CSV table of C-alpha atoms in Angstrom, one decimal:
chain,number,residue,atom,x,y,z
K,218,UNK,CA,-198.6,-94.6,2.6
K,219,UNK,CA,-195.0,-95.8,2.2
K,220,UNK,CA,-193.2,-95.0,5.4
K,221,UNK,CA,-189.9,-93.9,3.9
K,222,UNK,CA,-188.1,-91.9,6.5
K,223,UNK,CA,-185.4,-89.4,6.0
K,224,UNK,CA,-184.3,-87.5,9.1
K,225,UNK,CA,-182.2,-84.4,8.8
K,226,UNK,CA,-181.1,-81.9,11.4
K,227,UNK,CA,-180.7,-78.2,10.5
K,228,UNK,CA,-178.8,-76.0,13.0
K,229,UNK,CA,-179.0,-72.2,13.3
K,230,UNK,CA,-176.3,-70.6,15.5
K,231,UNK,CA,-176.5,-66.9,16.6
K,232,UNK,CA,-176.5,-64.7,19.6
K,233,UNK,CA,-179.8,-63.0,18.7
K,234,UNK,CA,-181.8,-65.3,16.4
K,235,UNK,CA,-185.0,-63.2,16.4
K,236,UNK,CA,-185.2,-61.4,13.0
K,237,UNK,CA,-181.5,-62.1,12.2
K,238,UNK,CA,-181.9,-64.4,9.3
K,239,UNK,CA,-183.9,-63.2,6.4
K,240,UNK,CA,-184.8,-66.8,5.4
K,241,UNK,CA,-184.1,-70.5,5.8
K,242,UNK,CA,-184.7,-73.2,3.2
K,243,UNK,CA,-185.8,-76.7,4.2
K,244,UNK,CA,-184.5,-78.5,1.2
K,245,UNK,CA,-186.4,-81.0,-0.9
K,246,UNK,CA,-186.4,-82.0,-4.6
K,247,UNK,CA,-189.5,-84.2,-5.0
K,248,UNK,CA,-193.0,-83.4,-6.3
K,249,UNK,CA,-194.4,-82.0,-3.0
K,250,UNK,CA,-198.0,-82.7,-1.9
K,251,UNK,CA,-197.9,-81.1,1.5
K,252,UNK,CA,-195.6,-79.6,4.2
K,253,UNK,CA,-196.7,-80.0,7.9
K,254,UNK,CA,-195.2,-78.8,11.2
K,255,UNK,CA,-195.6,-80.7,14.4
K,256,UNK,CA,-197.3,-78.5,17.0
K,257,UNK,CA,-197.9,-80.6,20.1
K,258,UNK,CA,-198.2,-84.3,20.8
K,259,UNK,CA,-199.0,-85.9,17.5
K,260,UNK,CA,-200.8,-82.9,16.1
K,261,UNK,CA,-199.6,-81.4,12.8
K,262,UNK,CA,-200.4,-78.1,11.2
K,263,UNK,CA,-200.3,-77.7,7.4
K,264,UNK,CA,-197.9,-75.0,6.4
K,265,UNK,CA,-198.0,-75.3,2.6
K,266,UNK,CA,-199.0,-77.7,-0.2
K,267,UNK,CA,-198.9,-78.0,-3.9
K,268,UNK,CA,-201.2,-80.2,-6.1
K,269,UNK,CA,-200.9,-80.1,-9.8
K,270,UNK,CA,-200.5,-76.3,-10.7
K,271,UNK,CA,-202.0,-75.1,-7.4
K,272,UNK,CA,-200.0,-74.0,-4.5
K,273,UNK,CA,-201.1,-72.7,-1.0
K,274,UNK,CA,-199.3,-71.3,2.0
K,275,UNK,CA,-201.3,-70.6,5.2
K,276,UNK,CA,-198.7,-68.2,6.6
K,277,UNK,CA,-196.9,-65.3,5.0
K,278,UNK,CA,-193.6,-66.5,6.5
K,279,UNK,CA,-193.7,-69.8,4.6
K,280,UNK,CA,-193.3,-70.1,0.9
K,281,UNK,CA,-192.9,-73.1,-1.5
K,282,UNK,CA,-189.8,-72.9,-3.7
K,283,UNK,CA,-190.0,-74.2,-7.3
K,284,UNK,CA,-188.2,-77.5,-6.5
K,285,UNK,CA,-190.6,-78.1,-3.5
K,286,UNK,CA,-188.4,-76.8,-0.8
K,287,UNK,CA,-190.0,-74.9,2.0
K,288,UNK,CA,-188.7,-71.4,2.6
K,289,UNK,CA,-189.1,-69.8,6.0
K,290,UNK,CA,-188.8,-66.0,6.1
K,291,UNK,CA,-188.3,-63.9,9.3
K,292,UNK,CA,-186.9,-66.9,11.0
K,293,UNK,CA,-187.4,-67.0,14.8
K,294,UNK,CA,-187.2,-69.5,17.7
K,295,UNK,CA,-190.9,-70.3,17.2
K,296,UNK,CA,-190.0,-72.0,13.9
K,297,UNK,CA,-188.0,-74.7,15.7
K,298,UNK,CA,-189.5,-78.2,15.5
K,299,UNK,CA,-190.2,-81.2,13.3
K,300,UNK,CA,-191.3,-80.6,9.7
K,301,UNK,CA,-192.9,-83.4,7.6
K,302,UNK,CA,-192.9,-83.4,3.8
K,303,UNK,CA,-195.4,-85.8,2.2
K,304,UNK,CA,-194.7,-86.3,-1.5
K,305,UNK,CA,-195.4,-88.7,-4.4
K,306,UNK,CA,-198.5,-89.3,-6.5
K,307,UNK,CA,-202.1,-89.6,-5.8
K,308,UNK,CA,-201.7,-93.4,-5.7
K,309,UNK,CA,-198.5,-93.7,-3.7
K,310,UNK,CA,-196.9,-91.4,-1.1
K,311,UNK,CA,-193.8,-91.2,1.0
K,312,UNK,CA,-192.7,-88.8,3.7
K,313,UNK,CA,-189.6,-87.3,5.1
K,314,UNK,CA,-188.9,-85.6,8.4
K,315,UNK,CA,-186.7,-82.6,8.9
K,316,UNK,CA,-185.9,-81.4,12.4
K,317,UNK,CA,-185.0,-77.8,12.8
K,318,UNK,CA,-183.0,-76.9,15.9
K,319,UNK,CA,-181.8,-73.5,17.0
K,320,UNK,CA,-178.6,-72.9,19.0
K,321,UNK,CA,-178.5,-69.5,20.6
K,322,UNK,CA,-175.1,-68.3,21.6
K,323,UNK,CA,-174.0,-65.3,23.7
K,324,UNK,CA,-170.5,-63.9,24.3
K,325,UNK,CA,-167.8,-66.2,25.6
K,326,UNK,CA,-165.0,-64.9,27.8
K,327,UNK,CA,-162.2,-65.9,30.1
K,328,UNK,CA,-162.7,-65.0,33.8
K,329,UNK,CA,-160.8,-61.7,34.5
K,330,UNK,CA,-161.1,-60.5,30.9
K,331,UNK,CA,-163.4,-58.2,29.1
K,332,UNK,CA,-164.8,-60.2,26.2
K,333,UNK,CA,-164.6,-57.3,23.8
K,334,UNK,CA,-160.8,-56.8,24.0
K,335,UNK,CA,-157.7,-58.9,23.7
K,336,UNK,CA,-157.4,-61.1,26.8
K,337,UNK,CA,-154.0,-61.3,28.5
K,338,UNK,CA,-153.7,-63.3,31.7
K,339,UNK,CA,-150.6,-63.6,33.9
K,340,UNK,CA,-150.4,-67.2,35.3
K,341,UNK,CA,-148.1,-69.3,37.5
K,342,UNK,CA,-148.0,-73.0,38.0
K,343,UNK,CA,-151.0,-73.9,40.1
K,344,UNK,CA,-153.2,-71.0,39.0
K,345,UNK,CA,-156.7,-71.7,37.6
K,346,UNK,CA,-158.1,-70.4,34.3
K,347,UNK,CA,-161.8,-70.3,33.8
K,348,UNK,CA,-164.0,-69.7,30.7
K,349,UNK,CA,-167.7,-69.0,30.8
K,350,UNK,CA,-170.7,-68.8,28.4
K,351,UNK,CA,-174.0,-67.4,29.5
K,352,UNK,CA,-177.5,-67.7,28.2
K,353,UNK,CA,-176.9,-70.5,25.7
K,354,UNK,CA,-179.6,-72.8,24.2
K,355,UNK,CA,-179.5,-75.8,24.2
K,356,UNK,CA,-176.7,-77.1,26.4
K,357,UNK,CA,-173.3,-77.1,24.8
K,358,UNK,CA,-169.7,-78.2,25.7
K,359,UNK,CA,-166.7,-76.1,26.5
K,360,UNK,CA,-163.1,-77.2,26.2
K,361,UNK,CA,-159.6,-75.6,26.4
K,362,UNK,CA,-157.4,-76.2,23.3
K,363,UNK,CA,-153.7,-75.4,22.7
K,364,UNK,CA,-154.0,-74.3,19.0
K,365,UNK,CA,-150.3,-74.4,18.0
K,366,UNK,CA,-150.0,-78.1,17.1
K,367,UNK,CA,-146.6,-77.6,15.5
K,368,UNK,CA,-144.8,-77.2,18.8
K,369,UNK,CA,-145.2,-78.9,22.2
K,370,UNK,CA,-147.3,-77.1,24.7
K,371,UNK,CA,-145.2,-75.4,27.5
K,372,UNK,CA,-148.1,-76.0,29.9
K,373,UNK,CA,-150.5,-78.7,30.9
K,374,UNK,CA,-154.1,-78.3,32.1
K,375,UNK,CA,-155.1,-80.5,35.0
K,376,UNK,CA,-158.8,-81.4,34.7
K,377,UNK,CA,-161.4,-79.5,32.8
K,378,UNK,CA,-164.2,-79.2,35.3
K,379,UNK,CA,-167.5,-78.3,33.6
K,380,UNK,CA,-170.0,-76.3,35.6
K,381,UNK,CA,-173.5,-76.0,34.1
K,382,UNK,CA,-176.3,-73.9,35.5
K,383,UNK,CA,-179.9,-74.2,34.2
K,384,UNK,CA,-182.1,-71.1,34.0
K,385,UNK,CA,-185.4,-72.1,32.4
K,386,UNK,CA,-184.6,-73.2,28.8
K,387,UNK,CA,-181.1,-71.6,28.7
K,388,UNK,CA,-177.8,-72.5,30.3
K,389,UNK,CA,-174.9,-70.8,31.9
K,390,UNK,CA,-171.8,-73.0,31.4
K,391,UNK,CA,-168.3,-72.6,32.6
K,392,UNK,CA,-165.1,-74.7,32.6
K,393,UNK,CA,-162.1,-74.5,34.9
K,394,UNK,CA,-158.6,-76.0,34.6
K,395,UNK,CA,-155.4,-75.7,36.7
K,396,UNK,CA,-152.3,-74.6,34.8
K,397,UNK,CA,-149.0,-76.5,35.3
K,398,UNK,CA,-146.0,-74.9,33.5
K,399,UNK,CA,-143.4,-77.3,32.2
K,400,UNK,CA,-139.9,-77.1,33.8
K,401,UNK,CA,-138.2,-76.7,30.5
K,402,UNK,CA,-140.7,-74.1,29.1
K,403,UNK,CA,-138.7,-71.7,26.9
K,404,UNK,CA,-141.4,-69.2,25.8
K,405,UNK,CA,-143.1,-66.6,27.9
K,406,UNK,CA,-146.4,-66.0,26.0
K,407,UNK,CA,-148.8,-68.7,24.6
K,408,UNK,CA,-152.3,-68.6,23.2
K,409,UNK,CA,-155.0,-70.8,24.7
K,410,UNK,CA,-158.5,-71.2,23.2
K,411,UNK,CA,-161.8,-71.8,24.9
K,412,UNK,CA,-163.9,-73.6,22.4
K,413,UNK,CA,-167.7,-74.2,22.2
K,414,UNK,CA,-168.9,-77.5,20.7
K,415,UNK,CA,-172.2,-79.3,20.2
K,416,UNK,CA,-172.5,-83.0,19.4
K,417,UNK,CA,-175.4,-82.3,16.9
K,418,UNK,CA,-173.0,-80.3,14.7
K,419,UNK,CA,-169.8,-82.1,15.2
K,420,UNK,CA,-167.6,-79.0,15.0
K,421,UNK,CA,-166.9,-76.0,17.1
K,422,UNK,CA,-169.4,-73.2,17.1
K,423,UNK,CA,-167.4,-70.3,18.5
K,424,UNK,CA,-164.3,-69.7,20.6
K,425,UNK,CA,-162.5,-67.2,22.7
K,426,UNK,CA,-158.7,-66.7,22.8
K,427,UNK,CA,-156.5,-65.7,25.7
K,428,UNK,CA,-152.7,-65.0,25.8
K,429,UNK,CA,-151.2,-66.6,28.9
K,430,UNK,CA,-148.1,-64.8,30.2
K,431,UNK,CA,-146.1,-67.5,32.0
K,432,UNK,CA,-144.6,-66.0,35.2
K,433,UNK,CA,-141.4,-67.1,36.9
K,434,UNK,CA,-139.6,-67.9,33.6
K,435,UNK,CA,-136.2,-66.7,32.5
K,436,UNK,CA,-136.0,-67.0,28.7
K,437,UNK,CA,-132.4,-66.5,27.6
K,438,UNK,CA,-131.8,-64.7,24.4
K,439,UNK,CA,-135.4,-63.8,23.7
K,440,UNK,CA,-136.1,-60.2,22.7
K,441,UNK,CA,-139.9,-59.9,22.8
K,442,UNK,CA,-139.8,-56.6,20.8
K,443,UNK,CA,-138.6,-58.4,17.7
K,444,UNK,CA,-140.6,-61.2,16.1
K,445,UNK,CA,-139.6,-63.3,13.1
K,446,UNK,CA,-141.7,-61.1,10.9
K,447,UNK,CA,-140.0,-57.9,12.0
K,448,UNK,CA,-136.5,-59.5,11.5
K,449,UNK,CA,-137.4,-60.6,8.0
K,450,UNK,CA,-138.7,-57.2,7.0
K,451,UNK,CA,-135.7,-55.4,8.4
K,452,UNK,CA,-133.4,-57.8,6.6
K,453,UNK,CA,-135.2,-57.1,3.3
K,454,UNK,CA,-134.9,-53.3,3.9
K,455,UNK,CA,-131.2,-53.7,4.3
K,456,UNK,CA,-130.7,-55.8,1.3
K,457,UNK,CA,-132.9,-53.6,-0.9
K,458,UNK,CA,-132.2,-50.1,0.3
K,459,UNK,CA,-133.5,-48.1,-2.7
K,460,UNK,CA,-136.9,-46.7,-1.9
K,461,UNK,CA,-138.4,-47.9,-5.2
K,462,UNK,CA,-137.6,-51.5,-4.4
K,463,UNK,CA,-138.9,-51.2,-0.8
K,464,UNK,CA,-142.1,-49.7,-2.2
K,465,UNK,CA,-142.5,-52.6,-4.6
K,466,UNK,CA,-142.0,-55.0,-1.8
K,467,UNK,CA,-144.6,-53.3,0.4
K,468,UNK,CA,-147.1,-53.2,-2.5
K,469,UNK,CA,-146.5,-56.9,-3.2
K,470,UNK,CA,-147.3,-57.8,0.4
K,471,UNK,CA,-150.3,-55.5,0.5
K,472,UNK,CA,-151.8,-56.8,-2.7
K,473,UNK,CA,-154.3,-53.9,-2.5
K,474,UNK,CA,-154.8,-54.8,1.2
K,475,UNK,CA,-153.5,-51.7,2.9
K,476,UNK,CA,-154.8,-48.6,4.7
K,477,UNK,CA,-153.4,-45.3,5.8
K,478,UNK,CA,-154.3,-43.8,9.1
K,479,UNK,CA,-152.7,-40.9,11.0
K,480,UNK,CA,-149.7,-40.9,8.7
K,481,UNK,CA,-149.1,-44.6,9.2
K,482,UNK,CA,-149.3,-47.3,6.5
K,483,UNK,CA,-151.0,-50.5,7.7
K,484,UNK,CA,-150.4,-53.6,5.6
K,485,UNK,CA,-151.7,-57.2,6.0
K,486,UNK,CA,-148.9,-59.7,5.4
K,487,UNK,CA,-150.2,-62.9,3.7
K,488,UNK,CA,-147.2,-65.0,4.8
K,489,UNK,CA,-146.8,-64.1,8.4
K,490,UNK,CA,-150.5,-63.3,9.0
K,491,UNK,CA,-150.0,-60.1,10.8
K,492,UNK,CA,-150.4,-56.3,10.3
K,493,UNK,CA,-147.1,-54.5,9.4
K,494,UNK,CA,-146.9,-50.8,10.3
K,495,UNK,CA,-144.8,-48.4,8.1
K,496,UNK,CA,-144.2,-44.7,8.1
K,497,UNK,CA,-145.4,-42.8,5.1
K,498,UNK,CA,-141.8,-42.8,3.9
K,499,UNK,CA,-142.0,-46.6,4.0
K,500,UNK,CA,-139.8,-47.2,7.0
K,501,UNK,CA,-140.8,-50.3,8.9
K,502,UNK,CA,-141.9,-49.6,12.5
K,503,UNK,CA,-143.6,-52.7,14.0
K,504,UNK,CA,-146.2,-55.4,13.6
K,505,UNK,CA,-149.1,-56.9,15.5
K,506,UNK,CA,-152.1,-59.2,15.3
K,507,UNK,CA,-150.3,-62.6,14.8
K,508,UNK,CA,-152.6,-64.3,17.3
K,509,UNK,CA,-155.8,-63.2,15.6
K,510,UNK,CA,-155.3,-63.1,11.8
K,511,UNK,CA,-155.3,-65.0,8.6
K,512,UNK,CA,-154.3,-63.2,5.4
K,513,UNK,CA,-156.9,-60.7,4.1
K,514,UNK,CA,-157.7,-57.1,3.5
K,515,UNK,CA,-157.5,-54.1,5.8
K,516,UNK,CA,-159.5,-50.8,6.0
K,517,UNK,CA,-159.7,-47.8,8.4
K,518,UNK,CA,-162.8,-46.5,10.2
K,519,UNK,CA,-161.4,-43.0,10.9
K,520,UNK,CA,-164.4,-41.8,12.8
K,521,UNK,CA,-164.0,-44.6,15.3
K,522,UNK,CA,-160.2,-44.8,15.2
K,523,UNK,CA,-160.3,-48.5,14.3
K,524,UNK,CA,-158.6,-50.8,11.9
K,525,UNK,CA,-160.9,-53.3,10.2
K,526,UNK,CA,-159.3,-56.5,8.9
K,527,UNK,CA,-161.0,-59.1,6.7
K,528,UNK,CA,-159.8,-62.3,8.4
K,529,UNK,CA,-160.0,-65.9,7.1
K,530,UNK,CA,-161.6,-65.3,3.7
K,531,UNK,CA,-162.9,-68.5,2.1
K,532,UNK,CA,-162.8,-70.3,5.4
K,533,UNK,CA,-165.5,-71.5,7.7
K,534,UNK,CA,-164.5,-69.1,10.4
K,535,UNK,CA,-164.2,-65.9,8.4
K,536,UNK,CA,-164.7,-62.8,10.6
K,537,UNK,CA,-163.9,-59.1,10.7
K,538,UNK,CA,-161.1,-58.5,13.3
K,539,UNK,CA,-161.0,-55.0,14.8
K,540,UNK,CA,-157.9,-53.4,16.2
K,541,UNK,CA,-156.9,-50.0,17.5
K,542,UNK,CA,-154.0,-48.3,15.7
K,543,UNK,CA,-151.7,-49.1,18.6
K,544,UNK,CA,-152.2,-52.8,18.0
K,545,UNK,CA,-154.8,-53.5,20.7
K,546,UNK,CA,-157.2,-56.2,19.7
K,547,UNK,CA,-160.9,-55.0,20.2
K,548,UNK,CA,-163.4,-57.5,18.9
K,549,UNK,CA,-164.4,-60.0,16.2
K,550,UNK,CA,-167.5,-59.4,14.0
K,551,UNK,CA,-169.5,-61.7,11.9
K,552,UNK,CA,-168.9,-65.1,13.4
K,553,UNK,CA,-170.8,-67.9,11.6
K,554,UNK,CA,-172.3,-65.4,9.2
K,555,UNK,CA,-169.6,-64.7,6.7
K,556,UNK,CA,-168.3,-67.1,4.0
K,557,UNK,CA,-165.7,-65.3,1.8
K,558,UNK,CA,-165.5,-61.6,2.6
K,559,UNK,CA,-163.5,-59.5,0.1
K,560,UNK,CA,-163.9,-55.8,0.9
K,561,UNK,CA,-165.1,-53.7,3.8
K,562,UNK,CA,-166.3,-50.1,4.2
K,563,UNK,CA,-167.5,-48.0,7.1
K,564,UNK,CA,-170.0,-45.2,6.6
K,565,UNK,CA,-169.0,-42.7,9.4
K,566,UNK,CA,-171.7,-44.1,11.8
K,567,UNK,CA,-171.7,-47.4,13.7
K,568,UNK,CA,-172.3,-49.5,10.5
K,569,UNK,CA,-169.8,-51.4,8.4
K,570,UNK,CA,-170.5,-52.8,4.9
K,571,UNK,CA,-168.9,-56.1,3.8
K,572,UNK,CA,-169.0,-57.6,0.3
K,573,UNK,CA,-169.1,-61.4,0.8
K,574,UNK,CA,-168.1,-63.1,-2.4
K,575,UNK,CA,-168.9,-66.5,-1.1
K,576,UNK,CA,-172.5,-65.9,-0.3
K,577,UNK,CA,-173.0,-63.3,-3.0
K,578,UNK,CA,-174.3,-60.8,-0.5
K,579,UNK,CA,-173.6,-57.4,1.1
K,580,UNK,CA,-173.7,-57.8,4.9
K,581,UNK,CA,-174.2,-54.8,7.2
K,582,UNK,CA,-173.1,-55.0,10.8
K,583,UNK,CA,-173.3,-52.6,13.8
K,584,UNK,CA,-169.7,-52.3,14.9
K,585,UNK,CA,-170.6,-51.2,18.5
K,586,UNK,CA,-172.8,-54.1,19.6
K,587,UNK,CA,-171.7,-56.7,16.9
K,588,UNK,CA,-175.2,-57.1,15.5
K,589,UNK,CA,-176.3,-57.9,12.0
K,590,UNK,CA,-178.2,-54.9,10.7
K,591,UNK,CA,-179.1,-56.1,7.1
K,592,UNK,CA,-178.0,-58.2,4.2
K,593,UNK,CA,-179.0,-58.3,0.6
K,594,UNK,CA,-178.0,-60.3,-2.4
K,595,UNK,CA,-175.7,-59.1,-5.2
K,596,UNK,CA,-177.5,-61.2,-7.7
K,597,UNK,CA,-179.2,-59.3,-10.6
K,598,UNK,CA,-182.3,-60.0,-12.6
K,599,UNK,CA,-180.2,-61.7,-15.4
K,600,UNK,CA,-178.5,-64.2,-13.1
K,601,UNK,CA,-176.0,-64.7,-10.3
K,602,UNK,CA,-173.4,-62.0,-9.7
K,603,UNK,CA,-170.4,-62.2,-7.4
K,604,UNK,CA,-169.7,-59.1,-5.4
K,605,UNK,CA,-166.2,-57.6,-5.4
K,606,UNK,CA,-165.3,-54.0,-4.4
K,607,UNK,CA,-167.6,-51.8,-2.3
K,608,UNK,CA,-167.8,-48.2,-1.3
K,609,UNK,CA,-170.3,-46.0,0.6
K,610,UNK,CA,-170.7,-42.2,0.2
K,611,UNK,CA,-171.8,-39.6,2.7
K,612,UNK,CA,-175.5,-40.1,1.8
K,613,UNK,CA,-175.2,-43.9,2.5
K,614,UNK,CA,-175.4,-44.8,-1.2
K,615,UNK,CA,-173.7,-48.1,-1.8
K,616,UNK,CA,-171.5,-48.7,-4.9
K,617,UNK,CA,-171.0,-52.4,-5.5
K,618,UNK,CA,-168.8,-54.0,-8.2
K,619,UNK,CA,-170.4,-57.2,-9.4
K,620,UNK,CA,-169.1,-59.9,-11.8
K,621,UNK,CA,-170.8,-62.8,-13.5
K,622,UNK,CA,-169.5,-66.3,-13.0
K,623,UNK,CA,-167.0,-67.8,-15.4
K,624,UNK,CA,-163.4,-67.2,-16.5
K,625,UNK,CA,-163.7,-65.4,-19.8
K,626,UNK,CA,-165.8,-62.4,-21.1
K,627,UNK,CA,-167.7,-62.1,-17.8
K,628,UNK,CA,-170.1,-59.2,-17.5
K,629,UNK,CA,-168.9,-56.7,-15.0
K,630,UNK,CA,-170.6,-53.5,-13.8
K,631,UNK,CA,-171.1,-51.2,-10.9
K,632,UNK,CA,-174.5,-51.3,-9.2
K,633,UNK,CA,-175.7,-48.4,-7.0
K,634,UNK,CA,-178.0,-48.9,-4.0
K,635,UNK,CA,-179.5,-46.1,-2.1
K,636,UNK,CA,-179.8,-46.0,1.7
K,637,UNK,CA,-182.9,-48.2,1.5
K,638,UNK,CA,-181.0,-50.8,-0.6
K,639,UNK,CA,-183.0,-50.0,-3.8
K,640,UNK,CA,-180.7,-50.2,-6.8
K,641,UNK,CA,-180.1,-48.4,-10.1
K,642,UNK,CA,-177.4,-49.3,-12.6
K,643,UNK,CA,-174.9,-46.6,-13.3
């Protein structure tokens, strides 16, 4: 056998991996003879093989794809390990090795903060800040980051002492630094990020944010009740006093990304990346969310009294940011599981429905415990279909707008799914 090695590492990141992912594909594009998984020592168990027109899988959770890739359904931690693909002809074979690793993450939080709400810490020079992550597998790294690279940091962090604790095959990891405030600091509130990284991936896995209120400062001329965004909006309202022009301006900012709740109009602003609050007569009142948002859509879950904001569409860190109507930040939903979310709906219970145009899937989360409930593809029998708008009625029927790829004469339709995700075209 020709010992042609190809090593690839696939990483899965989640806080509850068991049953969370419907499937994983171990990619391959050669004529496959056999897939094996290493069990212990140098022992290997055959999972699937194909020879001529005959295919075989010895486990219902494994399936051979048409191009020879191995699909693993109902993915769990037990699927972790080395997979060997032997391919070629009856006269000459080669093999490749794919290593599947799982990274299990739990909630990350700053000491002194509840991880489910916006964290605000009052600090003075010499105070310590600490960030912790519990029950992670395998071992990861933590680091403090000042995210606003456009301005000098008003603080410095002395040392980043890492404290790992091992509990079986999982780790509790914390990091601690001492805050020193610059003598010429001219801002009172800054955002600091605690970031989780792993060398096998080469990029951050998740992060937590805290707003540090710097004590002992006297910032001349600063009115914390007025941000640059509120000043700009008020200026526009003065320049364009007619209501029709103001309404046009608001709708331009909203770009269909707006929601009404308790006689307040909430608008996501693409430029300033915040939520603007207007009265129903279109009088500007306030804004919030600058530290948590990229531009995207907004919706209201009236039964829960929450604002749901699609945050970071088309980016690697796309999430659902949840606020209370008073501007209090509550939680982020969907980390590492969303690609390009477009629309969001709640159904009056604990579930929210997200149309993810990037993955061509509808994703269902439980908003209370931030767990993935279900996901299903928007593709139809006649090909790929990108999901757009979504709505849910009182019987949990889902109405999904889908669109074929392309730029001209695309097929568009509404697909109805019942509560069991069975579909019928309307």
